[in-house]
Short mmCIF file of C-alpha atoms in Angstrom, two decimals:
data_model
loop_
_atom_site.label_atom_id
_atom_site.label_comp_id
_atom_site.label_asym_id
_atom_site.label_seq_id
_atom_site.Cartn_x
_atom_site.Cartn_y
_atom_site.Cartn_z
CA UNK C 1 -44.91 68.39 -0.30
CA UNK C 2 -46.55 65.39 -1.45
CA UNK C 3 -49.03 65.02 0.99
CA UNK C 4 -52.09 63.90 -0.98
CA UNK C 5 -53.94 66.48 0.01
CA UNK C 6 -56.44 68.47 -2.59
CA UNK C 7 -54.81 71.97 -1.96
CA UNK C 8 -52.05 73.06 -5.00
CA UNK C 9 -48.82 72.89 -3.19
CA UNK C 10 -47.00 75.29 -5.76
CA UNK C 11 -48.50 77.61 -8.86
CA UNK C 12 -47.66 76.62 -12.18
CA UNK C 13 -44.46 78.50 -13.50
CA UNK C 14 -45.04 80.99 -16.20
CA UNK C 15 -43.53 80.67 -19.30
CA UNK C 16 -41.19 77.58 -17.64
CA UNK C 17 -40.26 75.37 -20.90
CA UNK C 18 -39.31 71.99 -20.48
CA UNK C 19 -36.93 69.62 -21.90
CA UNK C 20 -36.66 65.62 -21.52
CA UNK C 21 -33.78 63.14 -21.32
CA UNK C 22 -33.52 59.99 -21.35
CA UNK C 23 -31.09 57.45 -22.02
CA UNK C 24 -31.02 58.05 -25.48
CA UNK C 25 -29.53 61.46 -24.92
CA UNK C 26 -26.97 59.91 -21.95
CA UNK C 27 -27.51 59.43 -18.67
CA UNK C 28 -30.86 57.82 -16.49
CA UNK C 29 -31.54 55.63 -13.79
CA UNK C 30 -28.37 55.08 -11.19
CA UNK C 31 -30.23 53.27 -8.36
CA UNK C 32 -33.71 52.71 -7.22
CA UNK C 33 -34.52 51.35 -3.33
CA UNK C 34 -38.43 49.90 -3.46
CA UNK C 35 -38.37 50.02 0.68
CA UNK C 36 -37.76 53.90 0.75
CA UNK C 37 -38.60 55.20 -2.59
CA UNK C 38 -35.52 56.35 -2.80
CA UNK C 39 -34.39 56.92 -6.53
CA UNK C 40 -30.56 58.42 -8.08
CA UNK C 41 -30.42 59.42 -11.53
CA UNK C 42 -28.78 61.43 -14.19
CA UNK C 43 -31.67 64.04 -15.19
CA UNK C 44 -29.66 66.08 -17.52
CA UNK C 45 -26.72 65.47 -19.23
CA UNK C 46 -24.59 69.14 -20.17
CA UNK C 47 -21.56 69.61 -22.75
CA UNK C 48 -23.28 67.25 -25.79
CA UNK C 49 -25.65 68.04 -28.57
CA UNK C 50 -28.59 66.29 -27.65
CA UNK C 51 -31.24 64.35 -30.29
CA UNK C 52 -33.05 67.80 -30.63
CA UNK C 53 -29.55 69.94 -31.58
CA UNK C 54 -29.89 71.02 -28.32
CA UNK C 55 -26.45 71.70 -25.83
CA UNK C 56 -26.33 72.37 -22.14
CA UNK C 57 -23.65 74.18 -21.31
CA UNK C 58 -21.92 72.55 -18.20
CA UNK C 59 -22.02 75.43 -15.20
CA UNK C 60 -25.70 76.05 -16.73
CA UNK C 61 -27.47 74.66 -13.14
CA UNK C 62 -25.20 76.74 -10.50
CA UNK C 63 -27.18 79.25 -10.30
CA UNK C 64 -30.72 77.58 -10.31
CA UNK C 65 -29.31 75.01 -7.56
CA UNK C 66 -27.78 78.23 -5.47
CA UNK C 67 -31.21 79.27 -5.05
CA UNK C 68 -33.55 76.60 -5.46
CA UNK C 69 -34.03 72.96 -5.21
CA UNK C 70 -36.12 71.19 -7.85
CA UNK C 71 -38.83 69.17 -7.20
CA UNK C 72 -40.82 65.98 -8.58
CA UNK C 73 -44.16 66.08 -9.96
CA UNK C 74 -46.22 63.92 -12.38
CA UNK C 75 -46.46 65.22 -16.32
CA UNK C 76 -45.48 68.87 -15.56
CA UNK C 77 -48.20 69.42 -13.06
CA UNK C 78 -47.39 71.59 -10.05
CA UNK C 79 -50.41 69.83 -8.22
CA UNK C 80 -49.24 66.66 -8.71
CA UNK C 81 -45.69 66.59 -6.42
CA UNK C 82 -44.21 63.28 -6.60
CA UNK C 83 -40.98 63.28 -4.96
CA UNK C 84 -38.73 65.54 -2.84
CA UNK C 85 -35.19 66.09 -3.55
CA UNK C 86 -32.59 65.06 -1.28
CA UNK C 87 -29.48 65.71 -2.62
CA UNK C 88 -28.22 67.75 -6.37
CA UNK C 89 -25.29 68.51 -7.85
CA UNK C 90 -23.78 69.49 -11.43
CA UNK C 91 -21.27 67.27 -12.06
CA UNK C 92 -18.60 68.41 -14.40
CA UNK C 93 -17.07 66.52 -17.22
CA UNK C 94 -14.66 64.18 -15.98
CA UNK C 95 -16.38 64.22 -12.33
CA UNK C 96 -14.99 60.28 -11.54
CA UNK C 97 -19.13 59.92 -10.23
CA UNK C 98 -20.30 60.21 -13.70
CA UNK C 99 -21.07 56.58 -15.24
CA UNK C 100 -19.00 54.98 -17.50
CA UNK C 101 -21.18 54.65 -20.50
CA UNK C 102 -23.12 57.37 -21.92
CA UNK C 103 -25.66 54.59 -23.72
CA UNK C 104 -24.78 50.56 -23.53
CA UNK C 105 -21.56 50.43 -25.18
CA UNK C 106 -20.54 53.80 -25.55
CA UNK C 107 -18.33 55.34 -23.42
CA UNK C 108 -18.81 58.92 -21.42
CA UNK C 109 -17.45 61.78 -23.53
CA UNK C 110 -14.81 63.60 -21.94
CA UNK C 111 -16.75 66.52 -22.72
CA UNK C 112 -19.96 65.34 -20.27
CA UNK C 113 -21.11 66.27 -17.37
CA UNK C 114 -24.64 65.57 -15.67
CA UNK C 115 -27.06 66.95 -13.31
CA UNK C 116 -27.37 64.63 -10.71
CA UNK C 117 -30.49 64.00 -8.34
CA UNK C 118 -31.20 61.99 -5.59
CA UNK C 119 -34.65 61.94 -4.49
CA UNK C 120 -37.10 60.28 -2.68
CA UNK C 121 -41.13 59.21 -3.92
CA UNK C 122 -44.06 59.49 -1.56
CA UNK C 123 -45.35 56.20 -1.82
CA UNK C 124 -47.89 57.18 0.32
CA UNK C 125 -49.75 59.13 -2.47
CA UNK C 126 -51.21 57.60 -6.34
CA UNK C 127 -48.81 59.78 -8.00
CA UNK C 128 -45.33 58.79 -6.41
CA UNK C 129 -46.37 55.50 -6.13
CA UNK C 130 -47.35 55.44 -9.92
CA UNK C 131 -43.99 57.97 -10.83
CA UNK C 132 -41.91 55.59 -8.80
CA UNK C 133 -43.32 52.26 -10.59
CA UNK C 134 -42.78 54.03 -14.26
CA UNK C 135 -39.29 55.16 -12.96
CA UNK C 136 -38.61 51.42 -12.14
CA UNK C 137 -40.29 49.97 -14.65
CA UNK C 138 -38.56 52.00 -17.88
CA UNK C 139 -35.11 51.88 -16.23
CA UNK C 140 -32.99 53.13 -17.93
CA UNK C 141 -35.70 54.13 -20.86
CA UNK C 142 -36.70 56.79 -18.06
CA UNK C 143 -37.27 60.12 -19.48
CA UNK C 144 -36.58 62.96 -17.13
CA UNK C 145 -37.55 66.50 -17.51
CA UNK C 146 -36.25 69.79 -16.76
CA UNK C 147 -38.16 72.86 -16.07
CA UNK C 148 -36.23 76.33 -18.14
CA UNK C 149 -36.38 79.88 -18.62
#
């Protein structure tokens, strides 16, 4: 995983939608370490209507994370891994972890929860260099994405 090398680590998904977040839907950028590339954040936020009329129903990811653990890549492409994941959860509305303010100055609503990732860049490689930078860079203006069926 995120080795550099010119071999596809992992075949595109079929018919794998995607949404974004970003701080304008809740959530973002919890903590960022520049020696280790190590990078928390709040990828998904579950139990509001997003900007899109879109809701997440919190419990949605129990499944998915009971089988699976997601991985980083750059723009959707499957041959571009930028990050492994070290730890994710769902957290469920009222989880104490969950930040205080959904967007600057607005609180958390009680009915919130998040999907929480902690991950860590290869900063060896263009891409998680680059995908770490951005991440850094935007703050909390990062958009995340989600891979669905």
């Amino acid at each position: 995983m995120g080795t550099g090398t010119s071999t596809n680590p992992a075949p595109a998904v079929p018919n794998l939608e995607h949404k974004a977040t970003s701080s304008a839907a809740g959530g973002g950028l919890l903590s960022a370490d520049d020696a280790t590339g190590v990078v928390e954040a709040i990828v998904s936020v579950t139990g509001i209507v997003d900007d899109v009329n879109d809701l997440i129903v919190p419990g949605t990811y129990a499944g998915t994370l009971a089988r699976r653990r997601p991985k980083g890549v750059f723009g959707h492409d499957w041959g571009r891994w930028t990050a492994k994941t070290l730890e994710v959860q769902e957290w469920q509305p009222g989880d104490p972890r969950l930040p205080d303010e959904i967007r600057p100055g607005q609180p958390w609503p009680d009915s919130a929860g998040g999907l929480y990732v902690k991950c860590q860049f290869n900063l060896e490689t263009k891409e998680g260099a680059d995908a770490y930078s951005n991440v850094k860079f935007f703050g909390a203006e990062t958009e995340w994405s989600i891979g669905y069926h």
